[in-house]
Coordinates of C-alpha atoms in Angstrom, one line a residue:
X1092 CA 12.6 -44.3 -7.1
X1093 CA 12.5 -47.3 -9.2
X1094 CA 11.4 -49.3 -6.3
X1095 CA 8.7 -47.0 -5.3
X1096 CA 7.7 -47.4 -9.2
X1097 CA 7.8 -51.2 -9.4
X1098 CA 6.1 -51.5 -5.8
X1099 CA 3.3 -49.3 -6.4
X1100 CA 2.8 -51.1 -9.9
X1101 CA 2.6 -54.5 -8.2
X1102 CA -0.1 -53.4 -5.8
X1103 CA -3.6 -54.8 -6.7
X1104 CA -5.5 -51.9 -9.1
X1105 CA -7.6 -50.6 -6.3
X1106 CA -4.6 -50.1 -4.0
X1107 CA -3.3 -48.1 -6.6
X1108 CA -6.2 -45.8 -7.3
X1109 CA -6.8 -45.3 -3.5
X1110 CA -2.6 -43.8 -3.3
X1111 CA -3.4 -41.6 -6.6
X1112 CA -6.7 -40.3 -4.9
X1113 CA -4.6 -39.3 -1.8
X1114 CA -1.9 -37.9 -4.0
X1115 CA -4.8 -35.4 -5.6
X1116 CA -6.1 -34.6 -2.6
X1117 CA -2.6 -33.6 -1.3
X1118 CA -1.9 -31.5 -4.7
X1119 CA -5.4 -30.1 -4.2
X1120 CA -4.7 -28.9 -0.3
X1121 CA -1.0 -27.8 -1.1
X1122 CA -2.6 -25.7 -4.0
X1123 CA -5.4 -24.4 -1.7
X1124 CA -2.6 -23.0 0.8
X1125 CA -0.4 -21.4 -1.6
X1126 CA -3.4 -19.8 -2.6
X1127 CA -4.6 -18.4 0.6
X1128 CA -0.8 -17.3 1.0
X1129 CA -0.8 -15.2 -1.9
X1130 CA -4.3 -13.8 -1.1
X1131 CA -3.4 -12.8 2.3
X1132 CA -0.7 -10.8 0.5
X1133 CA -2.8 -9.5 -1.7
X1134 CA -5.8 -8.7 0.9
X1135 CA -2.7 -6.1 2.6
X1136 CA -2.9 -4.0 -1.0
X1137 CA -6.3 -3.9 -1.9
X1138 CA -7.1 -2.6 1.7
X1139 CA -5.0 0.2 0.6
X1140 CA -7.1 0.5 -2.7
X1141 CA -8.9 3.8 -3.5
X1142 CA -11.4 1.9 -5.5
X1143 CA -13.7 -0.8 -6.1
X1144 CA -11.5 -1.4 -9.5
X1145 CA -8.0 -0.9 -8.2
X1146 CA -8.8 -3.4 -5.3
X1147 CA -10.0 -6.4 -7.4
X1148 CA -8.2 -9.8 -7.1
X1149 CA -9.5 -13.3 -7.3
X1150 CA -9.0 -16.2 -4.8
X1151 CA -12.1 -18.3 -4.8
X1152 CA -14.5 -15.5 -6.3
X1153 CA -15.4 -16.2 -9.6
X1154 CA -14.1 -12.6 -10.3
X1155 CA -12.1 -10.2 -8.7
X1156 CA -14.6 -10.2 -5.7
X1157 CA -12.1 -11.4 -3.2
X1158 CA -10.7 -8.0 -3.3
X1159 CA -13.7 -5.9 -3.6
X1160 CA -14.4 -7.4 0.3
X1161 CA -11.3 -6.9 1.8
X1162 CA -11.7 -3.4 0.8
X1163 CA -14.7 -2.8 1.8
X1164 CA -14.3 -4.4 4.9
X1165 CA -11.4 -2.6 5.6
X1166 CA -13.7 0.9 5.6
X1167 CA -16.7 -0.6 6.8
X1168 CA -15.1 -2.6 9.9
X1169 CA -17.9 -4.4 10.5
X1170 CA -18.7 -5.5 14.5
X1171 CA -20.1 -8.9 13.0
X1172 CA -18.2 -11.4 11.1
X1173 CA -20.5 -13.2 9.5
X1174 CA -21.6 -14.4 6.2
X1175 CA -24.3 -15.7 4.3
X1176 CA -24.1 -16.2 0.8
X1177 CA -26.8 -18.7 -1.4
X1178 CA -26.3 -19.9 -4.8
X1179 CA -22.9 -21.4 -3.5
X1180 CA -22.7 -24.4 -6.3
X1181 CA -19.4 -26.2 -5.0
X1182 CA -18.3 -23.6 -3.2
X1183 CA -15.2 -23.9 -5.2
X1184 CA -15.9 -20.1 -6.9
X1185 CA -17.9 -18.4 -4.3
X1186 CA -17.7 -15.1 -2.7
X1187 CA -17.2 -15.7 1.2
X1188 CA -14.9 -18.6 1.2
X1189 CA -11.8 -16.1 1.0
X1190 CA -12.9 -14.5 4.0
X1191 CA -14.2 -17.9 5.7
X1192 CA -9.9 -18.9 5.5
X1193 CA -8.1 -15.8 5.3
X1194 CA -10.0 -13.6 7.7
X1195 CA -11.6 -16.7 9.7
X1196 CA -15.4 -15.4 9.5
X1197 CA -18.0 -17.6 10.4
X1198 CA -21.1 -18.5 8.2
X1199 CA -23.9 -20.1 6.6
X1200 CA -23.9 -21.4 2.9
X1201 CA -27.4 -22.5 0.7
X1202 CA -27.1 -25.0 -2.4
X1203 CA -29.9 -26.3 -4.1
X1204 CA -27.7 -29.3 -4.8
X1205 CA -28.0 -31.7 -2.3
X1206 CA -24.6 -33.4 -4.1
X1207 CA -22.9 -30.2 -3.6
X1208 CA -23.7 -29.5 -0.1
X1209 CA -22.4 -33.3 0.2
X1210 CA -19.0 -32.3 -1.4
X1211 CA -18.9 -29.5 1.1
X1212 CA -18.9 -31.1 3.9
X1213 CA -16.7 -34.0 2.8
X1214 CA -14.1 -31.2 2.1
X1215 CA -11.4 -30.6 4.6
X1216 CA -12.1 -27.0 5.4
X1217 CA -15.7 -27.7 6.6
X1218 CA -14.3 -29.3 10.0
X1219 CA -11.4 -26.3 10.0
X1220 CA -13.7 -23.2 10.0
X1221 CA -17.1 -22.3 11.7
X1222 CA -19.2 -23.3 8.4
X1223 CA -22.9 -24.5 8.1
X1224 CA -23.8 -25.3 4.8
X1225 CA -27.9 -26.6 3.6
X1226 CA -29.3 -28.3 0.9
X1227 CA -32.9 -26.5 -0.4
X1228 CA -34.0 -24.4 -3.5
X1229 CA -34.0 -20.7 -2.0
X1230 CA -37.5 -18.9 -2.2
X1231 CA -39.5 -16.1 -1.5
X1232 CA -41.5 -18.2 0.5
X1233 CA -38.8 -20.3 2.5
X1234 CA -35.9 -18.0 3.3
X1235 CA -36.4 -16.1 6.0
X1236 CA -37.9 -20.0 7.5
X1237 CA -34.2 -21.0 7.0
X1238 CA -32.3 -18.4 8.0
X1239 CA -34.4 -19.1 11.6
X1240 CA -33.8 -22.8 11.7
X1241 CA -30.4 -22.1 11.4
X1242 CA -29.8 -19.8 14.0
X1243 CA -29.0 -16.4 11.4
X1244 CA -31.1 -13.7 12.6
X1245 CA -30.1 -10.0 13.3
X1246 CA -27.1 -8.2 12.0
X1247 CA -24.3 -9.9 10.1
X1248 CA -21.5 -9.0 8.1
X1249 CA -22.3 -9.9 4.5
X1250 CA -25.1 -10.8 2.8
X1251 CA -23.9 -12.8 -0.9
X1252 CA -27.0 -13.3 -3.3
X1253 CA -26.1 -15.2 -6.6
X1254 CA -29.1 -17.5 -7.5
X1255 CA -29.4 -17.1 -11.3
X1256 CA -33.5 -16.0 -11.4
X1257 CA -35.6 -14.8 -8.5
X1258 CA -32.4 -12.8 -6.7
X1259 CA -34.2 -9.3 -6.4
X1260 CA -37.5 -11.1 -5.0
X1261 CA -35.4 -13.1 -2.7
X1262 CA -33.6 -9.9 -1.4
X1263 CA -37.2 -7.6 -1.2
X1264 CA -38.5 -10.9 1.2
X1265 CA -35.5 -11.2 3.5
X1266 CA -36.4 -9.2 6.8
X1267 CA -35.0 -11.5 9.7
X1268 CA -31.2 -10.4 8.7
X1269 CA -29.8 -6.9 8.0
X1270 CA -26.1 -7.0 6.9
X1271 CA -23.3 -4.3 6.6
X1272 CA -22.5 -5.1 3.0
X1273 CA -24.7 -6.9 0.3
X1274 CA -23.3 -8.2 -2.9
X1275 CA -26.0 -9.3 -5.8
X1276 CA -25.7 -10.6 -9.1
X1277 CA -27.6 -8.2 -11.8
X1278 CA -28.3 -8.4 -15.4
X1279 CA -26.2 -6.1 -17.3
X1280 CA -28.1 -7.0 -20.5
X1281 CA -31.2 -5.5 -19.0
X1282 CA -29.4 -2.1 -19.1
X1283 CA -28.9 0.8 -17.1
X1284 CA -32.0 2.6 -17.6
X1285 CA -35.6 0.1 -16.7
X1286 CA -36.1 -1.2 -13.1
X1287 CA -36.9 -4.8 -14.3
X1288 CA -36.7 -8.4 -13.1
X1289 CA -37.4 -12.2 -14.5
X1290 CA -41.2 -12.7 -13.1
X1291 CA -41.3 -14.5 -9.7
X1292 CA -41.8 -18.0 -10.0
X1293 CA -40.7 -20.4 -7.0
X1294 CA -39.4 -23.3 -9.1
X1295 CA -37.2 -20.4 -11.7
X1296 CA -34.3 -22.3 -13.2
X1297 CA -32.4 -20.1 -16.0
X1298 CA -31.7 -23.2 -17.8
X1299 CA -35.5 -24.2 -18.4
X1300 CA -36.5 -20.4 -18.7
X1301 CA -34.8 -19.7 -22.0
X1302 CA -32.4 -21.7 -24.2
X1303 CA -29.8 -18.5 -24.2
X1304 CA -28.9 -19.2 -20.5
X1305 CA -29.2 -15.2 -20.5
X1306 CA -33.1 -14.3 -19.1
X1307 CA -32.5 -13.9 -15.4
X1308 CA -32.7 -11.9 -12.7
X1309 CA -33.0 -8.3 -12.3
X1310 CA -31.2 -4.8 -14.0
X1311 CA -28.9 -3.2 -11.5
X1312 CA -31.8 0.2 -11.2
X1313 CA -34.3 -2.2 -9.9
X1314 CA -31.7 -3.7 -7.5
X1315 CA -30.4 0.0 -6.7
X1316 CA -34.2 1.3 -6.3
X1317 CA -35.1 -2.2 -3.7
X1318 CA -31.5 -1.3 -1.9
X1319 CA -32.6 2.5 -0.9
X1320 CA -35.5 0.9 0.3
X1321 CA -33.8 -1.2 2.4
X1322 CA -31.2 1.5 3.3
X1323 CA -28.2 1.0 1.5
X1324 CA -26.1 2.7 -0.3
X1325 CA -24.9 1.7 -4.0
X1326 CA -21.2 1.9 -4.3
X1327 CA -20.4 0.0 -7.4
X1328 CA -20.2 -3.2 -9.6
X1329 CA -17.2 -5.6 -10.2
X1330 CA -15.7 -5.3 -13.3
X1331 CA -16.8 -8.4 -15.1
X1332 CA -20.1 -6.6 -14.5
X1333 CA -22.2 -9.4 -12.9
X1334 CA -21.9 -8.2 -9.6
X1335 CA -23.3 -5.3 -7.3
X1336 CA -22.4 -3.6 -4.1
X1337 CA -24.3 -2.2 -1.9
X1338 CA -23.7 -0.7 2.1
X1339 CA -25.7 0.3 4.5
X1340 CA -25.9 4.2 4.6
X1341 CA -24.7 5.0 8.3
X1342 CA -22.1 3.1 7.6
X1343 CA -20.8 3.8 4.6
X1344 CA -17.4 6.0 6.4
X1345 CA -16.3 7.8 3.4
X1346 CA -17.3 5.8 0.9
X1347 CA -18.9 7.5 -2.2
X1348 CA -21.9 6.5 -2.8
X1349 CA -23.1 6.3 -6.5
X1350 CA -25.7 6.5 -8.7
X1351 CA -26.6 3.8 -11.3
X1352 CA -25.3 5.9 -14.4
X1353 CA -22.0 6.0 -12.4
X1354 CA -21.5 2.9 -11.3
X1355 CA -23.1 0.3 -13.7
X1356 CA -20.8 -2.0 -16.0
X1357 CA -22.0 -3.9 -19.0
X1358 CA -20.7 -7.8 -19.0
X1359 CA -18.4 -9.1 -21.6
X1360 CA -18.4 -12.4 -20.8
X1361 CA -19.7 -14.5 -23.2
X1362 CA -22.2 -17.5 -21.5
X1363 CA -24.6 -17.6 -23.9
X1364 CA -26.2 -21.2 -25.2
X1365 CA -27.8 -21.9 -28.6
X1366 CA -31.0 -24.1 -29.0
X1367 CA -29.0 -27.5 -28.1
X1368 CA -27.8 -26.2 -24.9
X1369 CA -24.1 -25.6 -26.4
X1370 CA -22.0 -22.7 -25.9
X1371 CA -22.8 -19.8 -28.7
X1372 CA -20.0 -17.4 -27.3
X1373 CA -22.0 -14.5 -28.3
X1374 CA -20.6 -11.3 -27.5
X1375 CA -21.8 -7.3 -26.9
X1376 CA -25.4 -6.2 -28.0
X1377 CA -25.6 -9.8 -30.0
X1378 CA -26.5 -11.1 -26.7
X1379 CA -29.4 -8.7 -26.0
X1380 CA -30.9 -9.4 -29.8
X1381 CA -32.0 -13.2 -28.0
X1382 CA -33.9 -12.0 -25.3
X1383 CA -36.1 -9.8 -27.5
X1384 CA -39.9 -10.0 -26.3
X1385 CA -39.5 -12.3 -23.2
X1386 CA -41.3 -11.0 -20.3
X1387 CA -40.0 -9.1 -17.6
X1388 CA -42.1 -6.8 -14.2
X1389 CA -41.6 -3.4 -13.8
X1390 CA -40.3 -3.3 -10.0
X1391 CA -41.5 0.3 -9.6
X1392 CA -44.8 0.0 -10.9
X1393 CA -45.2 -3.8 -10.6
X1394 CA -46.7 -4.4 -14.3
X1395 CA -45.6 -6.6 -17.3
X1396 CA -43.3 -5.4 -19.6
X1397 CA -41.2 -6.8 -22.4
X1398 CA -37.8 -6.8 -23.2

């Protein structure tokens, strides 16, 4: 062991950082399958779940989303696996890369980050699986465009909207893909009551919008209202409360589904930013207090209102 020491000591510097650098990425891939080994145990309980709650666990979700999909999938048996989910970031957290490894469904992933999507496909996993993954800012007016161009029309599996604004408009414009199961971010400070959402703008970023980091997107009733719409079913939220389910209604095969009083869950994680961008850790109705008179639409009656 010494000798290894002393060896690796003597190389030139950039010898040496090129071995560390492999070493992480060996740490990072051994990690990454003891992970999916755990979660493939895991995916056998929560497909014997009862509920949305009971079936939670986290692999790569940011929450206990993992779970919530292997249940549902277990009920709803999908004839499609396939995914598309936007708002991907890294993919590091995302919602769909548990069952792009465990379950081996195929899919298409949207960053606005062109350095993500980079990092994506310099990752190991992007060669393994059947994976397509685009750089471009999501919008009303170009989604169904690049769902088209890249070959994702039709029926698919599951449709995974997270992009931190302009999700219910993005979800109303979508008409070239119907999925089985869709899961949407909502804004649990918005409450349980209005059908509201963030104005449409095509260049929304939450950080420029408002300092809090918390104006954004849409209550769960206007995402439950745009959902029977479009068919589906609402059968619950994630318990960090960010998250929303819904199934299409022919499908749903005994699961219940629920109304917005009965399913919604109020956030307590604290995100919230103070005037110089820095983490304020605000917590409960404090949150709410900062988005006092900031302008939201009515998505049932399509005028301004105010928070």
């Amino acid at each position: 062991m010494r000798r290894k020491i002393r060896r690796f000591l003597n190389e030139p510097l950039e010898a040496q950082i090129r071995e560390v650098q492999a070493q992480l990425r060996q740490a990072k891939e051994d990690n990454i399958a003891t992970k999916l080994v755990m979660g493939a145990a895991l995916a056998k309980l929560a497909r014997q779940a009862t509920s949305l709650k009971e079936a939670e666990f986290k692999v790569f979700s940011q929450f206990g989303d993992d779970g919530i999909l292997q249940y549902l999938i277990s009920r709803i048996k999908p004839q499609v696996d396939t995914f598309i989910e936007f708002g991907v970031e890294d993919y590091e957290e995302a919602n769909t890369r548990f069952l792009l490894m465990n379950d081996n469904w195929k899919g298409l992933i949207i960053d606005g980050s062109s350095s993500f999507i980079d990092f994506i496909k310099a990752s190991s996993f992007y060669w393994r699986y059947s994976l397509k993954a685009i750089a471009s800012f999501v919008t009303v007016e170009n989604i169904n465009q690049l769902l088209v161009d890249h070959g994702f029309t039709g029926q698919i599996g599951l449709l995974s909207i997270d992009i931190d604004g302009n999700d219910y408009w993005v979800w109303q414009a979508i008409s070239v893909v119907e999925a089985d199961i869709v899961v949407i971010e909502y804004n649990s400070l918005f409450g349980a009551e209005r059908s509201i959402s963030v104005p449409y703008r095509a260049d929304f970023d939450r950080e420029q919008a408002h300092y809090s980091y918390l104006y954004f997107g849409a209550s769960l009733p206007a995402l439950y209202d745009l959902a029977l719409e479009k068919g589906y079913a609402f059968v619950g939220c994630n318990q960090a409360g960010n998250n929303a389910y819904f199934v299409k209604q022919e499908k749903l095969n005994g699961l219940a589904a629920l109304t917005v009083d009965e399913g919604y869950v109020y956030s307590r994680f604290r995100e919230s930013r103070n005037p110089d961008g820095q983490m304020s850790f605000l917590d409960g109705v404090e949150r709410s207090t900062l988005l006092k008179g900031l302008r939201v639409i009515n998505t049932r009656t399509n005028t301004e209102e105010y928070l």
